Backbone as a ProteinNet text record, in pm:
[ID]
protein_1_A
[PRIMARY]
MLFGMGNPLLDISASVENEFLQKYSLKPNDAILADEKHASLYTELVEKYDCSYIAGGATQNTLRVLQWVVQMPEVLTVSIESILTVATHAYDNGKVFSMNLSAAFLSRLFKEQMMQAFPYIDILFGNETEAREFADVHKLETKDVTEIAKLVSKFPKKSAVQRMVVFTQGADDVIVVQGEKVHTCTGICRCTQIGDKGCH
[TERTIARY]
982.7	1009.2	1156.9	1186	1323.7	1366.9	1482.5	1540.2	1665.7	1686.4	1807.6	1887.1	2017.1	2105.2	2220.5	2236.7	2343.5	2348.6	2431	2446.4	2383.6	2279.1	2223.5	2322.8	2343.6	2443.6	2383	2449.2	2416.3	2544.4	2551.4	2666.8	2650.2	2757.2	2761.3	2865.6	2821.2	2909	2932.1	3059	3092.5	3225.6	3244.1	3372.3	3459.2	3578.5	3667.7	3806.3	3889.1	4025.3	4117	4236.3	4335.2	4375.2	4372.4	4409.2	4316.2	4189.2	4091.6	4126.9	4160.8	4198.3	4323.8	4421.8	4547.4	4526.6	4438	4410.9	4364.3	4287.8	4233.2	4301.7	4422.1	4502.4	4424.4	4356	4275.6	4342	4311.4	4359.6	4241.6	4262.3	4153.5	4112.1	3984	3931	3966.4	3950	3986	3871	3871.9	3772.3	3846.3	3804.5	3868.6	3762.6	3805	3722	3761.5	3667.7	3697.7	3731.5	3814.4	3844.7	3834.3	3889.5	3871.6	3922	4028.3	4083.5	3991.7	3890.9	3795.7	3666.3	3660.9	3536.2	3484.4	3575.3	3532.2	3511	3544.9	3533.9	3391.7	3296	3156.9	3101.9	3132	3085.2	3147.3	3277	3346	3292.7	3268.9	3218.9	3083.8	2995.2	2859.7	2859.5	2945.6	2945.9	3015.8	3115.7	3198.1	3172.4	3100.5	3084.9	2938.8	2910.1	2775.5	2761.8	2690.1	2684.2	2555.8	2569.2	2453	2443.8	2321.6	2299.6	2232.9	2296.1	2244.2	2229.4	2103.4	2078.9	2101	2167.9	2192.3	2261.5	2362.8	2416.9	2358.1	2437.2	2394.2	2264.1	2251.5	2131.4	2008.3	2019.3	1905.2	1863.7	1960.4	1928.7	1857	1903.4	1841.6	1697.4	1673.3	1538	1446.4	1502	1420.6	1370.8	1460.7	1421.7	1323.5	1346.5	1255.3	1115	1106.6	975.5	904.5	978.8	917.3	862.9	938.4	898.3	777.5	783.7	676.4	552.3	573.8	465.1	396.9	394.2	323.4	423.7	479.6	581.3	527.3	396.6	337.3	310.9	387	382.2	248	175.5	45.4	-50.1	-40	-133.6	-100.5	18.9	59.1	96.4	132.9	178.3	159.1	35.6	10.6	87.4	112.6	187.7	327.8	391	525	521.3	419.8	406.3	383.7	296.6	266.7	387.1	468	589.9	683.2	703.4	788.4	724.3	592.6	521	528.1	502.7	505.4	647.2	745.2	885.1	918	875.7	900.5	832.6	708.4	632.5	697.4	734.5	792	929.3	999.2	1136.1	1151.3	1038.5	1043.1	1100.5	1079.3	1129.5	1016.8	1054	955.5	912.7	781.6	727.2	654.4	698.3	634.2	578.1	477.1	412.6	359.7	346.6	298.1	164.1	70.8	-56.9	-35.7	72.9	124.2	43.6	-84.9	-169.9	-313.4	-390.5	-527.3	-612.7	-596.7	-683.8	-662.4	-543.8	-515.6	-607.7	-641.3	-727.8	-864.6	-908.6	-1041.7	-1035.4	-947.6	-943.9	-874.4	-786.4	-714.3	-733.4	-854.8	-886.5	-859.5	-906.2	-892	-745	-664.4	-522.2	-453.4	-485.8	-424.2	-457.8	-582.8	-624.7	-568.2	-526.8	-458	-324.5	-258.4	-128.3	-140.1	-253.7	-267.2	-234.7	-276.6	-247.2	-97.8	-15.6	128.6	199.6	130.6	196.1	227.3	357.5	401.5	406.1	446.7	451.6	383.4	282.9	210.2	236.6	274.2	298.4	190.9	167.2	74.7	67.9	2.1	-21	-167.9	-204.2	-339.7	-447.4	-418.3	-515.7	-538.9	-431.3	-441.9	-513.7	-485.2	-549.1	-700.2	-742.4	-886.6	-958.1	-891.5	-950.9	-964.2	-862.7	-866.7	-981.8	-996.4	-1103.7	-1240.4	-1254.6	-1382.2	-1415	-1316.7	-1337.5	-1379.2	-1320	-1347.1	-1453	-1521.7	-1633.6	-1595.6	-1485.9	-1440.2	-1510.9	-1586.2	-1672.9	-1598.9	-1479.6	-1406.3	-1309	-1283.1	-1183.9	-1063.8	-1068.8	-958.3	-841.8	-728.2	-615.6	-565.5	-563.9	-520.5	-615.1	-745	-843	-834.1	-811.2	-794.8	-674.2	-564.7	-443.4	-469.6	-544	-577.2	-655.8	-755.8	-841.1	-764.3	-683.1	-607.3	-503.7	-448.2	-348.2	-407.9	-541.5	-609.2	-670.5	-648.4	-695.8	-629.9	-697.6	-643.1	-500	-419.7	-277.1	-229.9	-138.6	-87.5	-3.4	95.3	185.4	130.6	191.4	146.5	202.7	296.3	355.1	251.6	232.6	133.2	175.9	80.2	109.1	135.4	236.8	264	209.2	139.5	84.9	146.5	203.7	268.9	202.2	134.4	68.2	132.1	180.9	233.8	121.1	142.7	41	106.2	193.4	261.5	344.9	321.6	396.8	343.6	228.9	170.8	233.7	186.7	244.6	237.9	339	336.9	272.2	174.4	103.2	161.6	200.5	252.7	171.1	110.2	27.1	74.7	86.5	114.3	43.3	-52.8	-134.1	-212.8	-199.2	-268.7	-183.1	-62.2	29.4	15.3	1	-9.7	101.2	178.8	285.8	264.8	299.4	301.2	442.7	491.9	626.7	615.6	671.6	663.7	803.4	806.7	934.3	993.1	998.2	1055.4	1170.7	1284.4	1399.9	1384.3	1364.2	1349.5	1484.1	1549.7	1681.1	1664.9	1727.3	1719.2	1824.7	1932.3	2038.1	2103.8	2125.3	2192	2325.1	2433.1	2565	2605.6	2702.6	2747.1	2887.4	2939.5	3074.5	3079.8	3172	3184.8	3092.5	3013.3	2918.5	2961.8	3089.7	3143.1	3159.8
588.2	656.8	694.5	816.9	865.3	891.7	837.8	862.6	946.6	1039	1120.1	1104.5	1083.1	1074.2	1171.6	1263.2	1361.4	1452.4	1553	1649.8	1782.6	1826.5	1958.8	2065.4	2163.1	2265.7	2405.2	2498.7	2640.2	2712.2	2756.8	2833.6	2979.3	3036.5	3179.9	3238.3	3317.5	3366.3	3516.7	3557.4	3699.7	3724.2	3844.6	3885.7	3943.1	3886.1	3929.4	3960.6	4026	4057.5	3938.2	3942	3836.6	3829.5	3946	3948.8	3860.6	3860.2	3776.9	3629.6	3591.5	3452.3	3414.7	3503.2	3475.7	3462.5	3544.2	3540.4	3402.7	3335.1	3203.8	3089.2	3118.8	3017.4	2951.5	3033.6	2983.7	3017.9	2938.2	2962.5	2996.4	3079.8	3108.3	2980.9	2971.4	2859.3	2723.6	2712.3	2589.2	2547	2422.2	2371	2298.4	2321.1	2257.4	2210.9	2132.6	2102.4	2200.5	2279.3	2381.7	2316.8	2386.1	2339.4	2457.7	2442.3	2543.2	2681.5	2686.9	2818	2896.6	2828.9	2896.8	2936.1	2912.8	2933.6	3077.3	3174.2	3314.8	3366.2	3284.2	3326.2	3365.2	3285.4	3306.4	3438.7	3467.7	3593.4	3712.6	3704.2	3814.5	3832.6	3722	3727.8	3798.4	3761.2	3817.1	3963.7	3997.3	4133.8	4234.6	4189.9	4284.1	4284.8	4183.5	4172.3	4154.4	4186.8	4168.8	4023.2	3944	3799.3	3757.2	3653.8	3586.2	3447.7	3403.9	3272.7	3181.9	3069.6	2977	2838.7	2797.7	2662.7	2563.4	2454.5	2360.4	2233.6	2198.8	2065.1	1995.1	1914.5	1855.7	1776.8	1698.5	1615.5	1701.6	1797.1	1883.7	1964.5	2014.4	2091.2	2006	1883.1	1793	1762.9	1731.7	1698.1	1819.9	1937.9	2059.6	2082.7	2069.3	2088.6	1980.7	1857.5	1748.8	1776.1	1830.1	1861.4	1966.9	2063.6	2164.2	2098.6	2001.5	1936	1846.2	1765.1	1668.8	1738.3	1846.1	1926	1860.5	1729.5	1659.8	1576.7	1629.9	1556.6	1436.1	1425.8	1311.6	1199.5	1090	983.4	911.6	909.6	842.6	901.3	1029.5	1096.8	1075.6	1028.4	1016.1	874.9	789.2	656.2	553.8	506.3	398.8	273.9	260.3	144.8	139.9	256.7	262.7	218.8	266.1	228.4	78.8	23.7	-119.6	-204.2	-154.9	-227.5	-239.4	-127.7	-128.9	-212.7	-198.1	-269.9	-421	-467.4	-612.2	-667	-586.8	-629.6	-649.4	-554	-565.1	-689.3	-712.4	-828.2	-959.8	-968.1	-1091.7	-1123.5	-1020.9	-1040.9	-1020.4	-1016.6	-1005.5	-874.9	-767.3	-636.3	-551.6	-452.1	-363.5	-256.5	-239	-135.3	-33.2	91	197.1	302.2	373	474.8	585.1	703.5	819.3	862.1	900	951.7	1080.2	1149.8	1261.7	1390.5	1384.6	1504.3	1459	1537.3	1496.9	1471	1553.2	1540.3	1410.1	1348.5	1226	1111.8	1105.9	997.9	1001.5	1121.3	1135.1	1130.5	1209.7	1220.4	1102.1	1035.5	921.6	797.3	782.3	670.9	536.7	519.7	391	352.9	450.2	422	388.1	465.4	441.6	302.6	262	133.2	15.1	39.5	-66.6	-99.9	2.6	-17.2	-58.2	-30.5	-45.1	-184.9	-292.6	-426.2	-456.2	-381.4	-405.7	-323.1	-226.5	-131.4	-195.6	-200.8	-251.3	-139.9	-21.6	93.9	211.2	268	382.4	505.3	614.2	740.6	842.4	936.5	1044.9	1140	1254.4	1344.9	1338.2	1412.4	1401	1445.9	1547.6	1594.6	1488.8	1430.4	1324.2	1202.7	1170.2	1055	1074.3	1192.9	1218.7	1221.7	1273.7	1273.2	1129.3	1049.4	908.5	837.5	864.8	803.4	844.4	971.3	1020	954	944.5	882.9	736.6	668.6	525.4	497.8	605.8	594	514.9	553.3	486.6	538.9	646.8	700.9	735.1	789	841.3	947	1045.4	1148	1136.5	1037.4	1014.6	950.4	1017.7	973.4	835.3	807.8	675.8	567	591.5	492.8	472.4	580.7	569	481	504.2	424.3	276.3	246.4	106.6	42.9	114.1	60.6	43.9	143.5	138.5	26.2	0.9	-106.4	-243.1	-254.3	-382.7	-394.1	-293.1	-304.2	-426.8	-490.6	-611.4	-592	-698.5	-690	-819.3	-807.5	-923.7	-1015.5	-957.7	-1040.3	-1059.1	-1154	-1184.1	-1085.8	-1002.9	-904	-796.8	-769.4	-669.3	-530.3	-457.2	-322.2	-227.4	-145.2	-39.3	91.7	166.9	296.6	403.2	505	613.6	744.7	808.3	935.9	1044.2	1149.6	1263.9	1363.1	1449.6	1549.2	1682.9	1728.4	1854.2	1843.8	1935.1	1935	1832.6	1771.3	1671.1	1533.9	1435.8	1302.1	1239.8	1161.1	1076.5	944.4	900.2	775.8	665.1	554.8	438.9	316.9	252.2	134.3	19.6	-97.8	-220.2	-334.6	-393.4	-496.9	-439.1	-500.5	-452.1	-355.5	-331.6	-245.7	-99.9	-13	130.9	201.5	280.7	357.5	505.6	589	733.4	783	860.1	915.1	1062.5	1100.2	1238.9	1296.3	1426.2	1491.6	1554.1	1684.7	1758.2	1841.7	1828.9	1911.4	2047.9	2148.8	2284.3	2355.7	2376	2440.1	2591.3	2660.8	2806.5	2867.1	2790.5	2841.7	2725	2741	2637.7	2692.8	2630.1	2675.5	2613.1	2675.5	2622.1	2562.8	2548.6	2495.8	2352.3	2324.2	2189.7	2161.9	2260.1	2240.5	2323.4	2321.7	2407.1	2326.1
-2637.6	-2511.8	-2508.2	-2475	-2472.8	-2329.7	-2292.2	-2161.2	-2179.3	-2089.7	-2094.6	-1966.7	-1979.1	-1862.9	-1883.4	-1791.1	-1805.1	-1685.2	-1693.1	-1584.4	-1623.7	-1552	-1579.5	-1533.6	-1616.3	-1587.1	-1592	-1524.1	-1538.3	-1577.4	-1701.5	-1747.6	-1706.1	-1651.7	-1622.4	-1716.3	-1810.8	-1916.9	-1903.1	-1915	-1907.8	-1978.1	-2028.6	-2086.6	-1975.6	-1958.3	-1850.1	-1907.3	-1823.8	-1864.5	-1836	-1895.8	-1871.7	-1724.6	-1657	-1515.2	-1431.9	-1469	-1397.1	-1415.1	-1537.6	-1564.2	-1486.5	-1486.6	-1417.2	-1266.8	-1212.7	-1069	-1025	-1111.4	-1076.5	-1152.1	-1205.6	-1276.4	-1389.5	-1466.9	-1578.3	-1710.9	-1812.6	-1947.8	-2037.9	-2139	-2234.3	-2308.5	-2339.7	-2418.7	-2358.8	-2227.4	-2157.7	-2067.4	-2025.6	-1930.3	-1819.3	-1695.7	-1580.7	-1482.4	-1384	-1268	-1158.9	-1111.6	-1011	-877.5	-799	-663.8	-567.1	-448.2	-343.6	-384.6	-463.1	-498.6	-592	-647.6	-735.9	-663.5	-532.3	-457.8	-467.6	-466.6	-470.5	-612.8	-712.1	-851.8	-887.9	-843.1	-883.3	-831.3	-705	-646.4	-717.9	-741.8	-810.3	-952.1	-1019.7	-1157	-1162.8	-1070.9	-1070.1	-1028	-931.3	-878.4	-970	-1044.7	-1121.2	-1271.1	-1320.9	-1465.7	-1504.8	-1629.5	-1684.2	-1729.2	-1651	-1673.9	-1744.8	-1822.9	-1881.3	-1819.3	-1789.9	-1729.4	-1831.4	-1859.1	-1959.8	-1898.1	-1877.9	-1826.4	-1938.8	-1908.2	-2016.4	-1974.7	-2049.3	-2048.4	-2170.1	-2237.4	-2365.1	-2353.4	-2246.5	-2231.4	-2209.8	-2117.6	-2087.7	-2209.9	-2284.3	-2405	-2508.5	-2525.9	-2623.2	-2585.7	-2458.1	-2414.3	-2418.3	-2391.1	-2397.6	-2540.3	-2637.2	-2777.1	-2820.3	-2776.9	-2812.7	-2759.6	-2637.5	-2581.1	-2664.5	-2717.3	-2804.9	-2930.9	-2984.3	-3108.8	-3086	-2979.7	-2952.2	-2898.3	-2818.5	-2761.4	-2642	-2633.5	-2525.6	-2446.3	-2335.4	-2262	-2185.6	-2164.9	-2095.5	-2195.6	-2183.2	-2283.8	-2286.8	-2175.3	-2172.1	-2274.2	-2297.4	-2387.9	-2534.7	-2563.7	-2704.4	-2746.8	-2651.7	-2692.3	-2581.4	-2566.3	-2470.7	-2512.6	-2643.2	-2692.4	-2631.5	-2618.5	-2559	-2413.7	-2341	-2200.5	-2187.5	-2270.5	-2262.9	-2302.4	-2394.2	-2430.9	-2311.7	-2240.9	-2122	-2011.7	-1994.5	-1888.2	-1908	-2029.3	-2054.9	-2045.5	-2086.6	-2071.9	-1923.9	-1841.2	-1697.1	-1640.3	-1679.3	-1629.9	-1674.1	-1800.6	-1855.1	-1797.6	-1749.8	-1701.9	-1551.3	-1481	-1335.5	-1284.6	-1359.9	-1318.3	-1260.3	-1183.3	-1120.8	-1221.4	-1234.6	-1323	-1237.2	-1243.7	-1165.6	-1259.6	-1210.5	-1292.4	-1201.8	-1257.9	-1185.1	-1243.4	-1158.5	-1209.1	-1289.2	-1260.4	-1342	-1337.4	-1357.1	-1352	-1332.2	-1258.4	-1224.3	-1348.1	-1451.6	-1569.2	-1645.7	-1630.6	-1705.4	-1664.2	-1535.4	-1487.5	-1553.5	-1588.9	-1648.7	-1802	-1860.2	-2005.9	-2073.2	-1999.5	-2056.8	-1969.7	-1919.4	-1830.7	-1897.5	-2020	-2088.5	-2106.6	-2150.4	-2170.7	-2038.9	-1934.8	-1805.1	-1752.5	-1769.3	-1714.6	-1793.9	-1917.6	-1991.2	-1925.3	-1873.2	-1810	-1663.8	-1602.6	-1457.7	-1404.5	-1470.8	-1416.4	-1404.1	-1474.6	-1471.2	-1364.2	-1305.6	-1215.3	-1080.8	-1047.9	-917.7	-814	-856.7	-766.9	-836.5	-771	-826	-740.7	-805.3	-736.7	-774.8	-686.1	-715.4	-598.1	-618.5	-506.5	-465.5	-363.3	-308.3	-406.8	-487	-586.7	-693.1	-742.1	-842.4	-786	-659.5	-595.7	-585.8	-545.1	-529.8	-665	-766.9	-900.7	-951.8	-929.6	-969.7	-898.4	-768.7	-690.2	-742.5	-778.5	-830.7	-964.7	-1052.2	-1183.9	-1169.7	-1071.6	-1054.3	-947	-904.9	-811.1	-684.5	-623.5	-501.5	-377	-391.6	-286.5	-157.6	-171	-56.5	-105.4	-19.1	-49.9	43.5	132.6	224.6	148.8	148.7	66.3	107.4	237.5	283.4	235.2	244.6	198.6	47.9	-24.3	-170	-200.8	-130.2	-152	-125.9	-20.1	11.1	-102.3	-151.7	-257.8	-388.5	-421.9	-547.3	-544.1	-427.6	-416.6	-448.5	-438.4	-462.1	-601.4	-686.4	-824.3	-888.7	-985.5	-1049.6	-1098.6	-1080.6	-1110.9	-1176.1	-1271	-1343.9	-1255.8	-1188.5	-1108.1	-967.3	-895.8	-759.4	-657.4	-698.1	-607.3	-576.2	-447.8	-409	-455.8	-508.8	-557.9	-440.2	-455.3	-358.7	-414.3	-330.1	-369.3	-279.6	-341	-267.7	-307.2	-210.5	-235.8	-149	-211.8	-138.4	-112.2	-12.4	24.1	57.3	-30.2	-2.4	123.7	217.6	343.3	442.7	412.5	502.2	478.6	555.2	550	410.9	379.7	260.5	300.5	222.5	250.3	163.3	226.3	153.9	193.7	94.9	120.3	32.7	94	18.9	89.3	19.5	82.2	197.6	313.6	432.4	514.1	469.9	545.1	501.8	601.3	576.4	653.3	584	647.5	618.3	713.3	689.9	713.4	620.8	631.2	665.1	777.6	822.3	836.1	858.7	885.8	762.2	760.6	648.8	700.9	637	672.7	607.6	688.1	634.7	646.7	536	534.9	528.7	623	623.2	531.6	508.5	422.6	351	222.7	144.7	97.7	142.2	101.7	-30.3	-96.4	-224.7	-216.5	-95.6	-81.4	-131.8	-217.4	-270.5	-386.7	-428	-538.8	-658.3	-688.1	-794.4	-921.5
[MASK]
++++++++++++++++++++++++++++++++++++++++++++++++++++++++++++++++++++++++++++++++++++++++++++++++++++++++++++++++++++++++++++++++++++++++++++++++++++++++++++++++++++++++++++++++++++++++++++++++++++++++

């Protein structure tokens, strides 16, 4: 299992004159941390020059290429052994092990592999479509997401810690179940405008 930690970046590349560099106190072939005096640089660059946009950062680039090589970014489908190694380590050392249902088809096509890891799962995440597919595969006889969460939280578990199940439902309530406790999380902040001040 490969983990990547880094800063995702968006490079904006363009050929400019020396006057542009001087205007913003920049040097050729240099790297700086931008501050307030560079706030208008981005708008001017985009409006006056032919720009190329390159998503990257070393970590993101490495993981992108690795995904092309591996072809299957969902580890459950290629290495249940890796998942079980992490799961048993978490169990043996009193750490929290969480997992995501990831995609509806996994519950059906990779049921056996998923259920090998299931007893170790302390926190399970998923969306409403994945939850209903999981319920159908395991014959839970309900399509109610809250009821599914209650039932899934009681599936056999290695440790004595009660499993938490978190199911999202798009713009609807998030369902959180642990033991007999059921919580619904509501309220979505709808931003009409996102400024870029301070995000340089």
